[in-house]
Short mmCIF file of C-alpha atoms in Angstrom, two decimals:
data_model
loop_
_atom_site.label_atom_id
_atom_site.label_comp_id
_atom_site.label_asym_id
_atom_site.label_seq_id
_atom_site.Cartn_x
_atom_site.Cartn_y
_atom_site.Cartn_z
CA MET A 259 3.15 -1.74 -3.38
CA PRO A 260 1.20 -6.95 -4.67
CA GLY A 261 1.67 -9.67 -9.77
CA ARG A 262 0.81 -6.16 -9.39
CA GLU A 263 0.27 -2.82 -10.88
CA SER A 264 0.48 -0.54 -7.94
CA ASP A 265 -0.50 3.07 -8.32
CA GLY A 266 -0.57 2.31 -11.95
CA VAL A 267 3.03 1.00 -11.91
CA VAL A 268 3.10 -1.87 -14.31
CA ASP A 269 5.88 -4.16 -12.89
CA ALA A 270 4.01 -7.30 -11.83
CA ALA A 271 5.44 -7.39 -8.38
CA PRO A 272 2.89 -6.53 -5.60
CA ALA A 273 3.20 -3.22 -3.95
CA THR A 274 1.96 0.18 -2.83
CA PRO A 275 3.43 2.90 -5.11
CA ASN A 276 6.66 1.28 -6.37
CA LEU A 277 8.55 2.06 -9.49
CA GLY A 278 10.76 -0.90 -9.38
CA LEU A 279 12.45 -0.50 -5.96
CA THR A 280 13.66 -3.66 -4.42
CA PRO A 281 13.29 -3.26 -0.70
CA SER A 282 15.81 -4.80 1.80
CA ARG A 283 14.59 -7.60 4.07
CA ARG A 284 14.56 -5.50 7.28
CA SER A 285 13.59 -2.00 8.33
CA CYS A 286 13.34 -0.91 4.82
CA PRO A 287 12.26 2.73 4.41
CA VAL A 288 10.39 1.81 1.21
CA ARG A 289 8.42 -0.75 3.28
CA ARG A 290 7.60 1.97 5.76
CA PHE A 291 7.12 4.77 3.19
CA PRO A 292 5.83 3.12 -0.05
CA LEU A 293 5.19 6.50 -1.47
CA LEU A 294 8.92 6.92 -1.69
CA ALA A 295 8.74 5.03 -5.00
CA LEU A 296 6.85 7.96 -6.53
CA LEU A 297 10.04 9.93 -6.33
CA LEU A 298 12.93 7.31 -6.32
CA LEU A 299 13.39 6.04 -9.86
CA THR A 300 16.55 3.79 -9.25
CA ALA A 301 16.43 0.10 -8.22
CA LEU A 302 17.85 -0.75 -4.87
CA PRO A 303 19.98 -3.95 -4.48
CA LEU A 304 19.08 -6.49 -1.73
CA ARG A 305 21.54 -6.33 1.12
CA ALA A 306 22.76 -9.62 2.66
CA GLU A 307 22.22 -9.47 6.43
CA ASP A 308 22.99 -11.84 9.14
CA ALA A 309 20.07 -13.57 10.81
CA ALA A 310 19.12 -12.08 14.15
CA PRO A 311 17.61 -13.82 17.11
CA ALA A 312 13.84 -13.36 17.53
CA CYS A 313 13.18 -10.65 19.96
CA VAL A 314 9.43 -11.39 20.31
CA ALA A 315 8.70 -15.05 20.98
CA PRO A 316 6.53 -16.66 18.21
CA GLY A 317 2.95 -16.65 19.22
CA ALA A 318 3.46 -14.12 22.03
CA TRP A 319 2.39 -10.43 22.35
CA ALA A 320 4.81 -7.82 23.60
CA ASP A 321 4.88 -4.21 24.20
CA SER A 322 7.06 -1.86 22.17
CA THR A 323 10.10 -2.58 24.25
CA GLY A 324 9.69 -6.47 23.87
CA LYS A 325 8.28 -7.04 27.27
CA ARG A 326 5.85 -9.95 27.11
CA LEU A 327 2.10 -9.15 27.61
CA GLU A 328 -0.72 -11.37 28.64
CA PRO A 329 -3.01 -11.70 25.58
CA ALA A 330 -6.40 -11.76 27.18
CA PRO A 331 -6.35 -8.42 29.00
CA LEU A 332 -4.53 -6.84 26.00
CA LEU A 333 -7.17 -7.87 23.61
CA ARG A 334 -9.96 -6.87 25.99
CA ARG A 335 -8.52 -3.40 26.20
CA THR A 336 -7.92 -3.14 22.57
CA ALA A 337 -11.44 -4.22 21.65
CA GLU A 338 -12.83 -1.29 23.76
CA GLN A 339 -11.06 1.35 21.58
CA PRO A 340 -12.73 3.21 18.66
CA VAL A 341 -9.95 2.35 16.17
CA VAL A 342 -7.57 -0.49 15.87
CA LEU A 343 -4.85 -0.38 13.21
CA LEU A 344 -3.40 -3.69 12.13
CA GLY A 345 -0.19 -3.03 10.23
CA GLU A 346 1.34 -5.23 7.57
CA GLN A 347 3.99 -5.58 4.94
CA HIS A 348 1.78 -6.13 2.01
CA ASP A 349 3.67 -9.06 0.44
CA LYS A 350 3.96 -11.27 3.56
CA ALA A 351 1.27 -13.87 3.80
CA GLU A 352 1.88 -14.48 7.45
CA HIS A 353 1.12 -10.91 8.25
CA HIS A 354 -2.28 -11.33 6.62
CA ARG A 355 -2.88 -14.51 8.58
CA TRP A 356 -2.06 -12.69 11.80
CA GLN A 357 -4.41 -9.88 10.86
CA LEU A 358 -7.20 -12.32 10.34
CA GLN A 359 -6.67 -14.14 13.70
CA THR A 360 -6.51 -10.75 15.45
CA LEU A 361 -9.64 -9.48 13.70
CA ALA A 362 -11.37 -12.72 14.75
CA LYS A 363 -10.37 -12.38 18.37
CA LEU A 364 -11.36 -8.62 18.53
CA HIS A 365 -14.78 -9.52 16.93
CA ALA A 366 -15.42 -12.15 19.58
CA LEU A 367 -14.99 -9.44 22.17
CA ASN A 368 -16.75 -6.69 20.29
CA PRO A 369 -19.03 -7.91 17.39
CA ASP A 370 -19.91 -4.27 16.57
CA LEU A 371 -17.03 -3.83 14.19
CA ALA A 372 -16.30 -2.35 10.78
CA VAL A 373 -13.31 -3.26 8.59
CA GLY A 374 -11.23 -0.64 6.88
CA LEU A 375 -9.07 -1.50 3.89
CA GLU A 376 -6.17 0.60 2.56
CA MET A 377 -6.28 -1.59 -0.59
CA LEU A 378 -9.13 0.16 -2.36
CA PRO A 379 -10.08 3.68 -3.21
CA ARG A 380 -13.38 5.05 -1.97
CA ARG A 381 -14.99 5.10 -5.49
CA LEU A 382 -14.99 1.25 -5.30
CA GLN A 383 -17.06 1.18 -2.11
CA PRO A 384 -20.00 -0.27 -4.06
CA ALA A 385 -18.15 -3.43 -4.80
CA LEU A 386 -17.35 -3.93 -1.21
CA ASP A 387 -20.91 -3.36 -0.16
CA ARG A 388 -22.08 -6.02 -2.79
CA TRP A 389 -19.35 -8.28 -1.52
CA VAL A 390 -20.52 -8.14 2.14
CA ALA A 391 -24.20 -8.49 1.01
CA GLY A 392 -23.33 -11.75 -0.59
CA GLU A 393 -24.04 -10.72 -4.05
CA LEU A 394 -20.60 -11.36 -5.66
CA SER A 395 -18.42 -14.40 -6.25
CA GLU A 396 -14.66 -13.99 -5.64
CA ALA A 397 -13.99 -13.50 -9.40
CA THR A 398 -16.68 -10.97 -9.89
CA PHE A 399 -15.69 -9.05 -6.89
CA LEU A 400 -12.03 -8.89 -8.04
CA ALA A 401 -13.17 -7.70 -11.32
CA GLU A 402 -15.62 -5.03 -9.93
CA SER A 403 -13.04 -3.81 -7.34
CA GLU A 404 -10.39 -3.45 -10.14
CA TRP A 405 -8.17 -5.31 -7.55
CA ARG A 406 -5.31 -5.97 -9.93
CA SER A 407 -5.15 -2.36 -11.35
CA VAL A 408 -5.70 -0.42 -8.06
CA TRP A 409 -3.79 -2.69 -5.60
CA GLY A 410 -2.37 -5.75 -7.33
CA PHE A 411 -1.01 -7.82 -4.24
CA ASP A 412 -2.11 -11.38 -4.33
CA PRO A 413 -5.84 -11.32 -3.55
CA ASN A 414 -5.56 -14.63 -1.67
CA PHE A 415 -3.73 -12.65 1.14
CA TYR A 416 -6.88 -10.61 1.66
CA LEU A 417 -9.74 -12.83 0.62
CA PRO A 418 -9.86 -14.68 4.00
CA ILE A 419 -10.35 -11.25 5.79
CA LEU A 420 -13.05 -10.37 3.21
CA HIS A 421 -14.81 -13.75 3.82
CA PHE A 422 -14.71 -13.23 7.50
CA ALA A 423 -16.31 -9.85 7.11
CA ARG A 424 -18.97 -11.22 4.82
CA MET A 425 -19.74 -14.14 7.06
CA HIS A 426 -20.43 -11.68 9.97
CA ARG A 427 -21.94 -8.99 7.77
CA LEU A 428 -19.39 -6.56 9.00
CA PRO A 429 -19.19 -3.29 6.91
CA VAL A 430 -16.02 -3.12 4.95
CA VAL A 431 -14.80 0.45 3.98
CA ALA A 432 -12.55 1.55 1.17
CA LEU A 433 -10.13 3.93 2.99
CA ASN A 434 -7.99 5.11 0.19
CA VAL A 435 -8.12 7.60 -2.60
CA GLU A 436 -7.02 7.33 -6.15
CA ARG A 437 -3.23 6.79 -6.34
CA GLY A 438 -3.18 9.21 -9.13
CA LEU A 439 -4.05 12.02 -6.58
CA ILE A 440 -1.21 10.96 -4.32
CA SER A 441 1.24 10.97 -7.30
CA ARG A 442 0.03 14.33 -8.39
CA VAL A 443 0.58 15.86 -4.94
CA ALA A 444 4.06 14.39 -5.00
CA ARG A 445 4.70 16.18 -8.36
CA GLU A 446 2.84 19.39 -7.94
CA GLY A 447 2.19 20.09 -4.10
CA TRP A 448 -1.17 19.78 -2.36
CA ALA A 449 -1.83 23.65 -2.78
CA SER A 450 -1.76 23.20 -6.45
CA ILE A 451 -4.64 20.64 -6.47
CA PRO A 452 -8.02 22.36 -6.93
CA GLU A 453 -10.51 21.64 -4.08
CA ALA A 454 -12.91 19.85 -6.53
CA GLU A 455 -10.07 17.37 -7.40
CA ARG A 456 -9.10 16.47 -3.83
CA GLU A 457 -11.62 13.67 -3.48
CA GLY A 458 -13.02 15.42 -0.42
CA VAL A 459 -9.80 15.21 1.55
CA GLY A 460 -9.35 18.02 4.02
CA ILE A 461 -6.29 19.92 5.14
CA PRO A 462 -3.89 17.47 6.83
CA ALA A 463 -2.45 18.16 10.31
CA PRO A 464 1.23 19.08 9.92
CA PRO A 465 3.41 16.01 10.43
CA LEU A 466 5.26 15.52 13.55
CA ALA A 467 8.79 16.52 13.53
CA ALA A 468 10.07 13.01 13.94
CA TYR A 469 7.82 11.85 11.08
CA ARG A 470 9.28 14.59 8.84
CA GLU A 471 12.77 13.97 9.83
CA ARG A 472 12.35 10.21 9.07
CA LEU A 473 10.98 10.97 5.59
CA LEU A 474 13.82 13.30 4.91
CA GLU A 475 16.25 10.65 6.11
CA THR A 476 14.72 8.09 3.79
CA LEU A 477 15.09 10.25 0.83
CA ALA A 478 18.84 10.96 1.68
CA ALA A 479 19.34 7.06 2.15
CA HIS A 480 18.26 6.30 -1.24
CA ASN A 481 20.69 8.50 -3.18
CA ARG A 482 18.51 11.64 -2.84
CA PRO A 483 20.59 13.67 -0.41
CA ASP A 484 20.57 16.59 -2.81
CA SER A 485 16.87 16.59 -3.33
CA ALA A 486 15.48 20.05 -3.97
CA PRO A 487 13.62 21.41 -0.88
CA GLU A 488 10.51 21.68 -2.89
CA THR A 489 10.73 18.05 -3.94
CA ALA A 490 11.11 16.89 -0.38
CA GLN A 491 8.31 18.97 0.72
CA ARG A 492 5.99 17.61 -1.93
CA PHE A 493 6.98 14.17 -0.97
CA ILE A 494 6.14 14.81 2.67
CA GLU A 495 2.92 16.51 1.69
CA ALA A 496 1.82 13.50 -0.39
CA GLN A 497 2.57 11.14 2.40
CA THR A 498 0.58 13.33 4.74
CA VAL A 499 -2.36 13.75 2.42
CA TRP A 500 -2.52 9.79 2.10
CA ASP A 501 -2.48 9.46 5.76
CA ARG A 502 -5.12 12.02 6.17
CA ALA A 503 -7.45 10.55 3.58
CA MET A 504 -7.47 7.23 5.31
CA ALA A 505 -7.91 8.79 8.80
CA GLU A 506 -10.88 10.92 7.62
CA ARG A 507 -12.56 7.77 6.25
CA ILE A 508 -11.93 5.89 9.50
CA ALA A 509 -13.20 8.72 11.62
CA GLU A 510 -16.29 9.15 9.43
CA THR A 511 -17.12 5.47 9.65
CA HIS A 512 -16.89 5.48 13.38
CA ARG A 513 -18.93 8.45 13.87
CA THR A 514 -21.68 7.54 11.45
CA THR A 515 -22.10 3.98 12.37
CA GLY A 516 -20.95 3.88 16.00
CA ARG A 517 -18.82 0.82 15.25
CA ALA A 518 -15.18 0.39 16.15
CA VAL A 519 -13.07 0.35 13.09
CA VAL A 520 -10.37 -2.33 12.53
CA ALA A 521 -8.17 -0.92 9.71
CA ILE A 522 -6.00 -3.09 7.50
CA LEU A 523 -3.06 -1.08 6.21
CA GLY A 524 0.72 -0.81 5.64
CA GLU A 525 2.69 -0.42 8.73
CA GLY A 526 4.29 2.74 7.45
CA HIS A 527 1.04 4.55 7.78
CA ALA A 528 0.68 3.55 11.53
CA ASP A 529 4.07 2.77 13.23
CA HIS A 530 5.32 5.27 15.78
CA ARG A 531 1.76 6.87 15.76
CA ASN A 532 3.16 9.18 12.97
CA GLY A 533 0.75 8.74 10.16
CA VAL A 534 -2.84 7.72 10.39
CA PRO A 535 -2.80 7.93 14.14
CA HIS A 536 -1.55 11.45 14.24
CA GLN A 537 -4.17 12.46 11.75
CA LEU A 538 -6.98 10.68 13.81
CA ASP A 539 -5.78 12.66 16.91
CA ASP A 540 -6.24 15.87 14.94
CA LEU A 541 -9.73 14.86 13.88
CA GLY A 542 -10.68 14.49 17.49
CA LEU A 543 -10.56 10.68 17.57
CA PRO A 544 -7.67 9.82 19.99
CA GLY A 545 -7.00 6.41 21.46
CA SER A 546 -6.42 4.58 18.38
CA VAL A 547 -4.36 1.28 18.96
CA VAL A 548 -1.48 0.24 16.71
CA LEU A 549 -0.69 -3.42 16.43
CA LEU A 550 2.00 -4.89 14.30
CA PRO A 551 3.28 -8.41 13.46
CA TRP A 552 6.96 -8.89 14.35
CA ASP A 553 9.09 -11.04 12.11
CA ALA A 554 11.53 -13.47 13.70
CA ASP A 555 14.44 -11.74 11.78
CA ARG A 556 13.45 -8.16 12.46
CA PRO A 557 16.09 -6.30 14.44
CA CYS A 558 15.56 -6.05 18.18
CA ALA A 559 16.73 -2.37 18.02
CA GLU A 560 13.53 -1.50 16.29
CA LEU A 561 11.63 -2.31 19.52
CA ASP A 562 12.30 1.33 20.61
CA GLY A 563 9.45 1.85 22.95
CA ARG A 564 7.48 3.79 20.41
CA VAL A 565 7.02 1.53 17.36
CA ALA A 566 3.57 0.32 18.27
CA ASP A 567 1.21 -0.28 21.16
CA SER A 568 1.85 -3.92 20.98
CA VAL A 569 3.52 -6.50 18.60
CA PHE A 570 2.91 -10.06 17.92
CA GLY A 571 5.88 -12.52 17.45
CA LEU A 572 5.88 -14.56 14.18
CA GLY A 573 7.96 -17.62 13.63
CA PRO A 574 10.60 -17.95 10.90
CA SER A 575 8.97 -17.54 7.39
CA GLN A 576 8.27 -20.85 5.65
CA GLU A 577 6.98 -19.09 2.51
CA PRO A 578 8.82 -19.90 -0.68
CA ALA A 579 10.45 -17.01 -2.40
CA GLU A 580 8.20 -15.39 -5.05
CA ALA A 581 9.41 -15.91 -8.56
CA ALA A 582 10.59 -12.85 -10.24
CA ARG A 583 7.82 -11.40 -12.45
CA PRO A 584 8.10 -9.12 -15.67
CA ARG A 585 8.41 -5.40 -14.93
CA LEU A 586 7.75 -2.89 -17.51
CA GLY A 587 8.66 -0.02 -15.29
CA VAL A 588 6.04 2.77 -15.94
CA GLN A 589 3.55 4.62 -13.84
CA LEU A 590 0.18 4.49 -15.61
CA GLU A 591 -2.49 7.32 -15.20
CA PRO A 592 -6.12 6.62 -16.44
CA THR A 593 -7.63 9.40 -18.40
CA ALA A 594 -10.92 10.05 -20.14
CA ASP A 595 -9.62 8.69 -23.40
CA GLY A 596 -7.37 5.82 -22.20
CA VAL A 597 -4.10 5.42 -20.40
CA ARG A 598 -1.37 7.88 -20.16
CA ILE A 599 2.32 7.10 -19.01
CA GLY A 600 2.96 9.24 -16.04
CA SER A 601 6.52 8.29 -15.46
CA VAL A 602 9.25 5.89 -16.68
CA LEU A 603 11.76 4.04 -14.52
CA GLU A 604 15.38 4.68 -15.37
CA ASN A 605 17.12 1.59 -16.85
CA SER A 606 13.80 -0.23 -17.12
CA VAL A 607 12.30 -2.24 -19.93
CA ALA A 608 10.06 0.69 -20.72
CA ALA A 609 12.99 3.14 -20.88
CA ALA A 610 14.93 0.69 -23.23
CA ALA A 611 11.91 0.37 -25.48
CA GLY A 612 11.70 4.19 -25.87
CA LEU A 613 8.39 4.78 -24.05
CA ASN A 614 8.09 8.38 -22.82
CA VAL A 615 6.11 10.31 -20.28
CA GLY A 616 2.99 11.55 -21.79
CA ASP A 617 2.57 8.62 -24.33
CA ARG A 618 -0.88 7.25 -24.49
CA VAL A 619 -1.02 3.50 -24.67
CA VAL A 620 -3.23 2.32 -27.57
CA THR A 621 -2.53 -1.37 -27.85
CA ALA A 622 -0.22 -4.08 -26.45
CA ALA A 623 0.27 -7.34 -28.26
CA GLY A 624 -2.59 -6.19 -30.49
CA ASN A 625 -5.00 -5.81 -27.71
CA PRO A 626 -6.67 -2.48 -27.04
CA ILE A 627 -5.76 -0.76 -23.79
CA ARG A 628 -8.59 1.20 -22.26
CA ARG A 629 -7.58 1.15 -18.63
CA PRO A 630 -4.32 0.41 -16.60
CA ALA A 631 -5.52 -3.09 -15.64
CA ASP A 632 -5.59 -4.11 -19.38
CA LEU A 633 -1.81 -3.44 -19.71
CA THR A 634 -1.11 -4.85 -16.31
CA ALA A 635 -2.71 -8.18 -17.28
CA ILE A 636 -0.76 -8.41 -20.56
CA VAL A 637 2.59 -7.60 -18.87
CA GLN A 638 1.93 -10.24 -16.13
CA ARG A 639 1.61 -12.89 -18.79
CA GLN A 640 4.83 -12.16 -20.40
CA ALA A 641 7.42 -14.95 -20.07
CA PRO A 642 11.02 -14.04 -19.36
CA GLY A 643 12.94 -13.36 -22.66
CA THR A 644 9.90 -12.43 -24.61
CA TRP A 645 9.11 -9.29 -26.62
CA LEU A 646 5.98 -7.22 -26.19
CA PRO A 647 4.80 -4.89 -29.12
CA ILE A 648 3.11 -1.74 -27.89
CA THR A 649 1.52 0.95 -29.88
CA VAL A 650 1.43 4.51 -28.36
CA ARG A 651 -0.09 7.86 -29.34
CA ARG A 652 2.72 10.46 -29.22
CA GLY A 653 1.80 13.97 -30.09
CA GLU A 654 -0.24 13.94 -33.37
CA GLY A 655 0.86 10.47 -34.44
CA THR A 656 1.29 6.97 -33.39
CA GLN A 657 4.44 5.03 -32.75
CA GLU A 658 5.34 1.28 -32.43
CA VAL A 659 7.80 0.20 -29.79
CA VAL A 660 8.81 -3.20 -28.65
CA ALA A 661 9.44 -3.95 -24.78
CA LYS A 662 11.97 -6.66 -24.47
CA PHE A 663 11.87 -8.48 -21.25
CA PRO A 664 15.13 -10.05 -19.95
CA ALA A 665 15.61 -13.75 -19.88
CA GLU A 666 16.07 -13.73 -16.04
#
């Protein structure tokens, strides 16, 4: 997870960590657990599914069983809580419109708010501070926040929320850590990460049994039923560390500012109160409220009485399908001396070109590559059917490879 490079994955399709997975339209475990793409390196086909009737009327609020709720008392109660988590599927514009509308309503009831963003790691907090202070244009903010390299989803989804925060001078807080840390936990395990390299993240609360089981089921459902126990454990640890990092930042913001925090984050970190809400409880900040948008075609069976505190019904999507964009299929890791390839997606353009884990990218199309965003920008400009020459440092020498993007 959004063109994008997510978690350093140069594939020009917005996402949180995704190595080329294609999620299904409904109830997709990758949507819920974007970290899965750190481990799963095979593309998933789209499944054709029959349209389902809307279980939540468009424009209406409902509880987690689908029972309609009156919006005024619901929003009043919500505005009194210390933390509100507004979930999203990152690539759905209507979800972000709903987030903005909900944020505005909560602000009208409680103007003493801060906004938390999953989208940026905490080292980029200065860019958010300068944005809120009115010091940056949109273009400068997107450059200083390294938006396209650290997140990559269409900034136009998020800019209205950022403008709202700036207009009302609401603090905006970067909740995330570097994606490289999460990837490293998935590879090596949390215990292997030296404390000095943990970005200040503490020891996560053990995941709830239901959360753990759901993560294991997700691995099995995506052709990993025989995953080694240590691989599954590292995946669960990485997801839990990610949840903990954001929860700690939310709790710190609330306690140091006294403001209620409205967090904008992927629904997989919040639904069923498993991820961030569970970690907030462990941090002594219970009472967080989970609100989700509910797509018209989402199965009614997912209204299981636990999915969220409340959901808001959306009408049928009128958004045109996003055109397919070039995907190289690598995970990039910034290093002190440039950009390293951390993983290569099987059957990808990168694999066919002969790119290897450990290669250090020197140039692409003759342009020097100093950070992941440099390569991302070049890949996103590639037209279907074109070739991209890439120079890498491998061992003691350099090697030229050619990435050949398919015509369709």
